[in-house]
């Protein structure tokens, strides 16, 4: 992403005139820390709008905040950090003259959300969860499955599987009342079994029953478990009843790759309003999302997701018709984890009579699950994550 489009991300949410786009040197005039409701906000008062990126790094765990062509016009001493996940705050200049603010964190895996909070671009906030991170769904998931230790040798690759919808959100409904949430859970469960049966892999289901979980929580489960991959399983409806076949989606930073992809993302993102929670808006005008998308690590994650999605799509094409022959992209809220490659698989259209019948057939469900796994496996065999058993096997084969 070039500098100009980055800037647009910040400015789009603020409805600023284009003249602001001129890149001037700005100053950070005040930095403060505010704690509320289990999270900490690092607030920056600026002399004017800046392009900002945040990036999480490990060993030691830290969060880097780069402000392009900005200078620090205040002190970082004396910030009240007790009880927060921040150990220390320091600053420096990058070789390109940007201001870099580094937050040393109490532990790794803490994700920050960067967003503008004023209409004139003069206030930025970085939101961080406090320690310990609370969340009933996450806690339930971690109880049975300790967080993946990525430093371990020959570790299993962890695939988190998200069965779409659930509870009061049925998802798409077929002509005879068939419900997407049921089909999605059946296929997700078969996929989990297939993955667990393979040496070198482990699967975890975000939901194993008919319960409602907000979209953000689903991505959080994958983050908390330090997963290698998130696969969200769906079987949607289309306005055109003849639409059929499987498709694979990845997140997009720049709008949808087709009108169908946009429509799908709008449907899926509506799940939270069905469930009674806040509707998730994943538009680039959304300042919060702009902050997340500005995180440069997102680019790498999306590119991995596209490669992986391509492998899954080509395997799916051998057991099912395809709706699209390439991986589609749109702003799916469930895929917005900046650290974990994430794909959404539409296994077919519940609105299509033939697809719907097949989606309820256990043999076909198993074929779909096997195909998704085959795609995932072929991707990881080609690019084995360091420290994994799959990586050791790949080394042994080439040795
Ligand atoms: Zn769905």
PDB file of C-alpha atoms in Angstrom, residues 98-362:
ATOM      1  CA  UNK A  98       9.448   8.955  11.453  1.00  0.00           C
ATOM      2  CA  UNK A  99       8.641   9.010  15.150  1.00  0.00           C
ATOM      3  CA  UNK A 100       8.598   5.521  16.657  1.00  0.00           C
ATOM      4  CA  UNK A 101       6.894   4.938  19.995  1.00  0.00           C
ATOM      5  CA  UNK A 102       7.604   1.506  21.479  1.00  0.00           C
ATOM      6  CA  UNK A 103       5.425  -0.062  24.165  1.00  0.00           C
ATOM      7  CA  UNK A 104       7.169  -2.888  26.011  1.00  0.00           C
ATOM      8  CA  UNK A 105       4.420  -5.363  26.882  1.00  0.00           C
ATOM      9  CA  UNK A 106       3.963  -7.716  29.833  1.00  0.00           C
ATOM     10  CA  UNK A 107       3.456 -10.697  27.562  1.00  0.00           C
ATOM     11  CA  UNK A 108       3.298 -11.638  23.906  1.00  0.00           C
ATOM     12  CA  UNK A 109       0.119 -12.007  21.903  1.00  0.00           C
ATOM     13  CA  UNK A 110      -1.382  -8.703  23.025  1.00  0.00           C
ATOM     14  CA  UNK A 111      -2.991  -6.963  20.045  1.00  0.00           C
ATOM     15  CA  UNK A 112      -3.455  -3.219  19.958  1.00  0.00           C
ATOM     16  CA  UNK A 113      -6.154  -1.355  18.057  1.00  0.00           C
ATOM     17  CA  UNK A 114      -5.120   1.982  16.632  1.00  0.00           C
ATOM     18  CA  UNK A 115      -7.788   4.517  15.713  1.00  0.00           C
ATOM     19  CA  UNK A 116      -8.357   8.229  15.269  1.00  0.00           C
ATOM     20  CA  UNK A 117     -10.826   9.562  17.838  1.00  0.00           C
ATOM     21  CA  UNK A 118     -11.434  13.101  16.703  1.00  0.00           C
ATOM     22  CA  UNK A 119     -12.835  14.644  13.561  1.00  0.00           C
ATOM     23  CA  UNK A 120      -9.763  16.753  12.853  1.00  0.00           C
ATOM     24  CA  UNK A 121      -7.160  13.980  12.967  1.00  0.00           C
ATOM     25  CA  UNK A 122      -5.501  15.465  16.044  1.00  0.00           C
ATOM     26  CA  UNK A 123      -6.209  12.642  18.472  1.00  0.00           C
ATOM     27  CA  UNK A 124      -5.164   9.040  18.090  1.00  0.00           C
ATOM     28  CA  UNK A 125      -5.859   6.254  20.508  1.00  0.00           C
ATOM     29  CA  UNK A 126      -4.198   2.881  20.881  1.00  0.00           C
ATOM     30  CA  UNK A 127      -6.441   0.439  22.708  1.00  0.00           C
ATOM     31  CA  UNK A 128      -4.859  -2.475  24.585  1.00  0.00           C
ATOM     32  CA  UNK A 129      -6.499  -5.170  26.736  1.00  0.00           C
ATOM     33  CA  UNK A 130      -5.440  -5.201  30.408  1.00  0.00           C
ATOM     34  CA  UNK A 131      -4.039  -8.247  32.164  1.00  0.00           C
ATOM     35  CA  UNK A 132      -5.540 -10.779  32.564  1.00  0.00           C
ATOM     36  CA  UNK A 133      -7.513 -10.783  29.330  1.00  0.00           C
ATOM     37  CA  UNK A 134     -11.088 -11.646  30.137  1.00  0.00           C
ATOM     38  CA  UNK A 135     -13.665 -13.240  27.816  1.00  0.00           C
ATOM     39  CA  UNK A 136     -15.832 -16.238  28.574  1.00  0.00           C
ATOM     40  CA  UNK A 137     -15.604 -17.793  25.129  1.00  0.00           C
ATOM     41  CA  UNK A 138     -11.864 -17.401  25.025  1.00  0.00           C
ATOM     42  CA  UNK A 139     -11.510 -18.761  28.540  1.00  0.00           C
ATOM     43  CA  UNK A 140     -13.606 -21.810  27.668  1.00  0.00           C
ATOM     44  CA  UNK A 141     -11.514 -22.478  24.607  1.00  0.00           C
ATOM     45  CA  UNK A 142      -8.199 -22.140  26.428  1.00  0.00           C
ATOM     46  CA  UNK A 143      -9.240 -24.362  29.314  1.00  0.00           C
ATOM     47  CA  UNK A 144      -9.120 -27.517  27.250  1.00  0.00           C
ATOM     48  CA  UNK A 145      -6.410 -26.360  24.922  1.00  0.00           C
ATOM     49  CA  UNK A 146      -3.334 -24.659  26.287  1.00  0.00           C
ATOM     50  CA  UNK A 147      -2.071 -21.787  24.202  1.00  0.00           C
ATOM     51  CA  UNK A 148       0.205 -23.059  21.493  1.00  0.00           C
ATOM     52  CA  UNK A 149       3.832 -22.713  22.479  1.00  0.00           C
ATOM     53  CA  UNK A 150       5.366 -21.603  19.207  1.00  0.00           C
ATOM     54  CA  UNK A 151       8.891 -22.074  20.503  1.00  0.00           C
ATOM     55  CA  UNK A 152       8.333 -25.819  20.921  1.00  0.00           C
ATOM     56  CA  UNK A 153      10.177 -28.196  18.613  1.00  0.00           C
ATOM     57  CA  UNK A 154       8.071 -30.377  16.302  1.00  0.00           C
ATOM     58  CA  UNK A 155       4.920 -28.672  17.483  1.00  0.00           C
ATOM     59  CA  UNK A 156       1.536 -29.418  15.971  1.00  0.00           C
ATOM     60  CA  UNK A 157       0.055 -26.807  13.637  1.00  0.00           C
ATOM     61  CA  UNK A 158      -3.097 -25.452  15.241  1.00  0.00           C
ATOM     62  CA  UNK A 159      -6.084 -24.850  12.969  1.00  0.00           C
ATOM     63  CA  UNK A 160      -9.005 -23.027  14.588  1.00  0.00           C
ATOM     64  CA  UNK A 161     -12.285 -23.860  12.854  1.00  0.00           C
ATOM     65  CA  UNK A 162     -15.187 -21.470  13.083  1.00  0.00           C
ATOM     66  CA  UNK A 163     -18.603 -22.885  12.244  1.00  0.00           C
ATOM     67  CA  UNK A 164     -20.523 -19.846  10.981  1.00  0.00           C
ATOM     68  CA  UNK A 165     -23.523 -18.410  12.837  1.00  0.00           C
ATOM     69  CA  UNK A 166     -25.212 -20.345  15.677  1.00  0.00           C
ATOM     70  CA  UNK A 167     -27.749 -19.849  18.467  1.00  0.00           C
ATOM     71  CA  UNK A 168     -30.221 -17.092  17.671  1.00  0.00           C
ATOM     72  CA  UNK A 169     -28.443 -16.465  14.359  1.00  0.00           C
ATOM     73  CA  UNK A 170     -29.480 -19.289  11.973  1.00  0.00           C
ATOM     74  CA  UNK A 171     -27.456 -17.864   9.064  1.00  0.00           C
ATOM     75  CA  UNK A 172     -29.001 -18.427   5.634  1.00  0.00           C
ATOM     76  CA  UNK A 173     -32.240 -20.405   5.494  1.00  0.00           C
ATOM     77  CA  UNK A 174     -33.125 -22.790   2.639  1.00  0.00           C
ATOM     78  CA  UNK A 175     -36.446 -23.246   0.850  1.00  0.00           C
ATOM     79  CA  UNK A 176     -37.633 -25.862   3.332  1.00  0.00           C
ATOM     80  CA  UNK A 177     -36.272 -24.138   6.414  1.00  0.00           C
ATOM     81  CA  UNK A 178     -32.803 -25.712   6.280  1.00  0.00           C
ATOM     82  CA  UNK A 179     -30.413 -23.668   8.415  1.00  0.00           C
ATOM     83  CA  UNK A 180     -26.864 -22.648   7.532  1.00  0.00           C
ATOM     84  CA  UNK A 181     -25.719 -22.801  11.172  1.00  0.00           C
ATOM     85  CA  UNK A 182     -26.452 -26.568  11.303  1.00  0.00           C
ATOM     86  CA  UNK A 183     -24.716 -27.454   8.031  1.00  0.00           C
ATOM     87  CA  UNK A 184     -21.757 -25.245   8.936  1.00  0.00           C
ATOM     88  CA  UNK A 185     -21.313 -26.978  12.300  1.00  0.00           C
ATOM     89  CA  UNK A 186     -21.574 -30.452  10.745  1.00  0.00           C
ATOM     90  CA  UNK A 187     -18.897 -29.713   8.149  1.00  0.00           C
ATOM     91  CA  UNK A 188     -16.719 -27.865  10.687  1.00  0.00           C
ATOM     92  CA  UNK A 189     -16.903 -30.872  13.046  1.00  0.00           C
ATOM     93  CA  UNK A 190     -15.897 -33.278  10.252  1.00  0.00           C
ATOM     94  CA  UNK A 191     -13.030 -30.947   9.345  1.00  0.00           C
ATOM     95  CA  UNK A 192     -11.848 -30.879  12.970  1.00  0.00           C
ATOM     96  CA  UNK A 193     -11.894 -34.693  13.084  1.00  0.00           C
ATOM     97  CA  UNK A 194      -9.956 -34.909   9.827  1.00  0.00           C
ATOM     98  CA  UNK A 195      -7.321 -32.478  11.094  1.00  0.00           C
ATOM     99  CA  UNK A 196      -6.975 -34.182  14.487  1.00  0.00           C
ATOM    100  CA  UNK A 197      -6.458 -37.517  12.719  1.00  0.00           C
ATOM    101  CA  UNK A 198      -3.363 -36.140  10.961  1.00  0.00           C
ATOM    102  CA  UNK A 199      -0.008 -36.250  12.710  1.00  0.00           C
ATOM    103  CA  UNK A 200       1.449 -32.766  13.020  1.00  0.00           C
ATOM    104  CA  UNK A 201      -1.944 -31.032  13.188  1.00  0.00           C
ATOM    105  CA  UNK A 202      -4.441 -30.107  15.866  1.00  0.00           C
ATOM    106  CA  UNK A 203      -7.895 -28.578  15.486  1.00  0.00           C
ATOM    107  CA  UNK A 204     -10.052 -26.493  17.807  1.00  0.00           C
ATOM    108  CA  UNK A 205     -13.663 -25.551  17.153  1.00  0.00           C
ATOM    109  CA  UNK A 206     -14.744 -22.006  18.057  1.00  0.00           C
ATOM    110  CA  UNK A 207     -18.193 -23.407  18.797  1.00  0.00           C
ATOM    111  CA  UNK A 208     -19.050 -27.079  19.170  1.00  0.00           C
ATOM    112  CA  UNK A 209     -22.714 -26.469  19.957  1.00  0.00           C
ATOM    113  CA  UNK A 210     -25.606 -24.322  18.818  1.00  0.00           C
ATOM    114  CA  UNK A 211     -24.516 -21.102  20.495  1.00  0.00           C
ATOM    115  CA  UNK A 212     -24.216 -17.500  19.398  1.00  0.00           C
ATOM    116  CA  UNK A 213     -20.727 -15.977  19.423  1.00  0.00           C
ATOM    117  CA  UNK A 214     -20.049 -12.420  18.158  1.00  0.00           C
ATOM    118  CA  UNK A 215     -17.733 -12.200  15.152  1.00  0.00           C
ATOM    119  CA  UNK A 216     -14.929 -10.390  16.943  1.00  0.00           C
ATOM    120  CA  UNK A 217     -14.827 -13.068  19.629  1.00  0.00           C
ATOM    121  CA  UNK A 218     -14.305 -15.711  16.952  1.00  0.00           C
ATOM    122  CA  UNK A 219     -11.143 -14.065  15.660  1.00  0.00           C
ATOM    123  CA  UNK A 220     -10.085 -13.515  19.282  1.00  0.00           C
ATOM    124  CA  UNK A 221     -10.271 -17.245  20.014  1.00  0.00           C
ATOM    125  CA  UNK A 222      -7.775 -17.895  17.224  1.00  0.00           C
ATOM    126  CA  UNK A 223      -5.518 -15.137  18.550  1.00  0.00           C
ATOM    127  CA  UNK A 224      -5.661 -16.320  22.150  1.00  0.00           C
ATOM    128  CA  UNK A 225      -4.774 -19.854  21.084  1.00  0.00           C
ATOM    129  CA  UNK A 226      -1.965 -18.526  18.917  1.00  0.00           C
ATOM    130  CA  UNK A 227      -3.390 -20.473  15.984  1.00  0.00           C
ATOM    131  CA  UNK A 228      -1.589 -21.026  12.698  1.00  0.00           C
ATOM    132  CA  UNK A 229      -4.795 -20.647  10.717  1.00  0.00           C
ATOM    133  CA  UNK A 230      -8.466 -19.756  11.087  1.00  0.00           C
ATOM    134  CA  UNK A 231     -11.010 -21.385   8.767  1.00  0.00           C
ATOM    135  CA  UNK A 232     -14.573 -20.072   8.954  1.00  0.00           C
ATOM    136  CA  UNK A 233     -17.127 -22.494   7.451  1.00  0.00           C
ATOM    137  CA  UNK A 234     -20.362 -21.264   5.860  1.00  0.00           C
ATOM    138  CA  UNK A 235     -23.126 -22.255   3.420  1.00  0.00           C
ATOM    139  CA  UNK A 236     -24.784 -19.060   2.371  1.00  0.00           C
ATOM    140  CA  UNK A 237     -27.755 -17.961   0.315  1.00  0.00           C
ATOM    141  CA  UNK A 238     -27.643 -15.821  -2.802  1.00  0.00           C
ATOM    142  CA  UNK A 239     -30.304 -13.527  -4.213  1.00  0.00           C
ATOM    143  CA  UNK A 240     -30.100 -15.501  -7.464  1.00  0.00           C
ATOM    144  CA  UNK A 241     -31.374 -19.031  -6.678  1.00  0.00           C
ATOM    145  CA  UNK A 242     -29.360 -20.557  -9.530  1.00  0.00           C
ATOM    146  CA  UNK A 243     -26.087 -19.444  -7.902  1.00  0.00           C
ATOM    147  CA  UNK A 244     -24.245 -22.598  -6.879  1.00  0.00           C
ATOM    148  CA  UNK A 245     -20.871 -24.015  -5.936  1.00  0.00           C
ATOM    149  CA  UNK A 246     -18.178 -23.390  -3.364  1.00  0.00           C
ATOM    150  CA  UNK A 247     -16.101 -20.255  -2.913  1.00  0.00           C
ATOM    151  CA  UNK A 248     -13.216 -19.142  -0.724  1.00  0.00           C
ATOM    152  CA  UNK A 249     -12.779 -15.637   0.669  1.00  0.00           C
ATOM    153  CA  UNK A 250      -9.954 -13.678   2.249  1.00  0.00           C
ATOM    154  CA  UNK A 251     -10.021 -10.249   3.848  1.00  0.00           C
ATOM    155  CA  UNK A 252      -9.637  -7.185   1.663  1.00  0.00           C
ATOM    156  CA  UNK A 253      -8.189  -3.822   2.595  1.00  0.00           C
ATOM    157  CA  UNK A 254      -9.491  -2.061  -0.490  1.00  0.00           C
ATOM    158  CA  UNK A 255     -13.118  -2.987  -0.956  1.00  0.00           C
ATOM    159  CA  UNK A 256     -14.584  -6.161  -2.390  1.00  0.00           C
ATOM    160  CA  UNK A 257     -13.254  -8.032  -5.429  1.00  0.00           C
ATOM    161  CA  UNK A 258     -16.782  -8.446  -6.840  1.00  0.00           C
ATOM    162  CA  UNK A 259     -20.334  -7.394  -6.077  1.00  0.00           C
ATOM    163  CA  UNK A 260     -21.046 -10.941  -4.884  1.00  0.00           C
ATOM    164  CA  UNK A 261     -18.098 -10.784  -2.483  1.00  0.00           C
ATOM    165  CA  UNK A 262     -19.324  -7.459  -1.146  1.00  0.00           C
ATOM    166  CA  UNK A 263     -22.813  -8.836  -0.715  1.00  0.00           C
ATOM    167  CA  UNK A 264     -21.504 -11.942   1.093  1.00  0.00           C
ATOM    168  CA  UNK A 265     -19.437  -9.852   3.483  1.00  0.00           C
ATOM    169  CA  UNK A 266     -22.414  -7.622   4.252  1.00  0.00           C
ATOM    170  CA  UNK A 267     -24.527 -10.685   5.013  1.00  0.00           C
ATOM    171  CA  UNK A 268     -21.917 -12.299   7.211  1.00  0.00           C
ATOM    172  CA  UNK A 269     -21.088  -9.086   9.027  1.00  0.00           C
ATOM    173  CA  UNK A 270     -24.776  -8.643   9.773  1.00  0.00           C
ATOM    174  CA  UNK A 271     -24.604 -11.714  12.036  1.00  0.00           C
ATOM    175  CA  UNK A 272     -23.839  -9.654  15.109  1.00  0.00           C
ATOM    176  CA  UNK A 273     -26.895  -7.444  14.715  1.00  0.00           C
ATOM    177  CA  UNK A 274     -29.040 -10.574  14.363  1.00  0.00           C
ATOM    178  CA  UNK A 275     -27.517 -11.835  17.569  1.00  0.00           C
ATOM    179  CA  UNK A 276     -28.388  -8.646  19.402  1.00  0.00           C
ATOM    180  CA  UNK A 277     -24.833  -7.342  19.625  1.00  0.00           C
ATOM    181  CA  UNK A 278     -23.411  -4.292  17.932  1.00  0.00           C
ATOM    182  CA  UNK A 279     -23.335  -4.502  14.170  1.00  0.00           C
ATOM    183  CA  UNK A 280     -19.790  -4.853  12.924  1.00  0.00           C
ATOM    184  CA  UNK A 281     -19.059  -2.308  10.262  1.00  0.00           C
ATOM    185  CA  UNK A 282     -16.011  -3.213   8.301  1.00  0.00           C
ATOM    186  CA  UNK A 283     -15.891  -0.308   5.946  1.00  0.00           C
ATOM    187  CA  UNK A 284     -12.750   1.625   5.280  1.00  0.00           C
ATOM    188  CA  UNK A 285     -14.558   4.733   6.513  1.00  0.00           C
ATOM    189  CA  UNK A 286     -14.804   3.093   9.920  1.00  0.00           C
ATOM    190  CA  UNK A 287     -12.007   4.764  11.916  1.00  0.00           C
ATOM    191  CA  UNK A 288     -11.526   1.722  14.110  1.00  0.00           C
ATOM    192  CA  UNK A 289     -11.175  -0.582  11.159  1.00  0.00           C
ATOM    193  CA  UNK A 290      -8.918   1.941   9.473  1.00  0.00           C
ATOM    194  CA  UNK A 291      -6.650   1.596  12.488  1.00  0.00           C
ATOM    195  CA  UNK A 292      -6.603  -2.165  12.285  1.00  0.00           C
ATOM    196  CA  UNK A 293      -6.070  -2.164   8.558  1.00  0.00           C
ATOM    197  CA  UNK A 294      -3.225   0.301   8.882  1.00  0.00           C
ATOM    198  CA  UNK A 295      -1.337  -2.355  10.747  1.00  0.00           C
ATOM    199  CA  UNK A 296       1.187  -3.315   8.140  1.00  0.00           C
ATOM    200  CA  UNK A 297       1.338  -6.913   9.310  1.00  0.00           C
ATOM    201  CA  UNK A 298      -2.141  -7.210   7.825  1.00  0.00           C
ATOM    202  CA  UNK A 299      -0.666  -7.089   4.315  1.00  0.00           C
ATOM    203  CA  UNK A 300       1.457 -10.166   4.925  1.00  0.00           C
ATOM    204  CA  UNK A 301      -1.417 -11.985   6.591  1.00  0.00           C
ATOM    205  CA  UNK A 302      -3.758 -11.301   3.672  1.00  0.00           C
ATOM    206  CA  UNK A 303      -1.175 -12.452   1.163  1.00  0.00           C
ATOM    207  CA  UNK A 304      -0.724 -15.739   3.083  1.00  0.00           C
ATOM    208  CA  UNK A 305      -4.506 -16.113   3.314  1.00  0.00           C
ATOM    209  CA  UNK A 306      -4.797 -15.703  -0.460  1.00  0.00           C
ATOM    210  CA  UNK A 307      -2.139 -18.368  -1.146  1.00  0.00           C
ATOM    211  CA  UNK A 308      -3.734 -20.733   1.301  1.00  0.00           C
ATOM    212  CA  UNK A 309      -7.224 -19.967  -0.016  1.00  0.00           C
ATOM    213  CA  UNK A 310      -6.045 -20.761  -3.526  1.00  0.00           C
ATOM    214  CA  UNK A 311      -4.872 -24.239  -2.446  1.00  0.00           C
ATOM    215  CA  UNK A 312      -8.163 -24.896  -0.648  1.00  0.00           C
ATOM    216  CA  UNK A 313     -10.180 -23.693  -3.640  1.00  0.00           C
ATOM    217  CA  UNK A 314      -8.345 -25.960  -6.062  1.00  0.00           C
ATOM    218  CA  UNK A 315      -8.998 -28.974  -3.803  1.00  0.00           C
ATOM    219  CA  UNK A 316     -12.665 -28.011  -3.396  1.00  0.00           C
ATOM    220  CA  UNK A 317     -12.954 -27.860  -7.176  1.00  0.00           C
ATOM    221  CA  UNK A 318     -12.315 -31.607  -7.280  1.00  0.00           C
ATOM    222  CA  UNK A 319     -15.317 -32.487  -5.096  1.00  0.00           C
ATOM    223  CA  UNK A 320     -17.755 -29.671  -5.799  1.00  0.00           C
ATOM    224  CA  UNK A 321     -18.678 -27.130  -8.414  1.00  0.00           C
ATOM    225  CA  UNK A 322     -17.032 -23.769  -7.832  1.00  0.00           C
ATOM    226  CA  UNK A 323     -18.906 -20.508  -7.741  1.00  0.00           C
ATOM    227  CA  UNK A 324     -15.683 -18.581  -8.386  1.00  0.00           C
ATOM    228  CA  UNK A 325     -12.438 -19.948  -9.746  1.00  0.00           C
ATOM    229  CA  UNK A 326     -10.321 -17.478  -7.793  1.00  0.00           C
ATOM    230  CA  UNK A 327     -10.170 -16.512  -4.133  1.00  0.00           C
ATOM    231  CA  UNK A 328     -12.489 -13.572  -3.570  1.00  0.00           C
ATOM    232  CA  UNK A 329     -11.824 -10.710  -1.186  1.00  0.00           C
ATOM    233  CA  UNK A 330     -14.098  -8.537   0.910  1.00  0.00           C
ATOM    234  CA  UNK A 331     -14.259  -6.971   4.344  1.00  0.00           C
ATOM    235  CA  UNK A 332     -15.298  -9.961   6.427  1.00  0.00           C
ATOM    236  CA  UNK A 333     -15.201  -9.060  10.128  1.00  0.00           C
ATOM    237  CA  UNK A 334     -14.411 -12.609  11.221  1.00  0.00           C
ATOM    238  CA  UNK A 335     -11.211 -12.593   9.121  1.00  0.00           C
ATOM    239  CA  UNK A 336      -9.727  -9.414  10.518  1.00  0.00           C
ATOM    240  CA  UNK A 337      -7.085 -10.874  12.809  1.00  0.00           C
ATOM    241  CA  UNK A 338      -3.896  -9.059  11.863  1.00  0.00           C
ATOM    242  CA  UNK A 339      -1.652 -11.921  12.922  1.00  0.00           C
ATOM    243  CA  UNK A 340      -3.344 -15.136  11.793  1.00  0.00           C
ATOM    244  CA  UNK A 341      -3.995 -16.176   8.192  1.00  0.00           C
ATOM    245  CA  UNK A 342      -7.761 -16.529   7.918  1.00  0.00           C
ATOM    246  CA  UNK A 343     -10.057 -17.802   5.184  1.00  0.00           C
ATOM    247  CA  UNK A 344     -13.813 -18.088   4.904  1.00  0.00           C
ATOM    248  CA  UNK A 345     -15.127 -21.085   2.955  1.00  0.00           C
ATOM    249  CA  UNK A 346     -18.614 -20.924   1.497  1.00  0.00           C
ATOM    250  CA  UNK A 347     -19.179 -24.645   1.028  1.00  0.00           C
ATOM    251  CA  UNK A 348     -22.132 -24.069  -1.314  1.00  0.00           C
ATOM    252  CA  UNK A 349     -25.422 -22.185  -1.493  1.00  0.00           C
ATOM    253  CA  UNK A 350     -28.203 -23.304   0.811  1.00  0.00           C
ATOM    254  CA  UNK A 351     -30.496 -21.235  -1.445  1.00  0.00           C
ATOM    255  CA  UNK A 352     -29.759 -23.554  -4.373  1.00  0.00           C
ATOM    256  CA  UNK A 353     -31.894 -26.718  -4.306  1.00  0.00           C
ATOM    257  CA  UNK A 354     -29.143 -29.040  -5.547  1.00  0.00           C
ATOM    258  CA  UNK A 355     -26.400 -27.534  -3.370  1.00  0.00           C
ATOM    259  CA  UNK A 356     -28.713 -27.630  -0.368  1.00  0.00           C
ATOM    260  CA  UNK A 357     -29.424 -31.338  -0.810  1.00  0.00           C
ATOM    261  CA  UNK A 358     -25.730 -32.139  -1.152  1.00  0.00           C
ATOM    262  CA  UNK A 359     -24.781 -29.948   1.802  1.00  0.00           C
ATOM    263  CA  UNK A 360     -26.996 -32.146   3.988  1.00  0.00           C
ATOM    264  CA  UNK A 361     -25.468 -35.380   2.697  1.00  0.00           C
ATOM    265  CA  UNK A 362     -22.885 -36.713   5.163  1.00  0.00           C
TER     266      UNK A 362
END
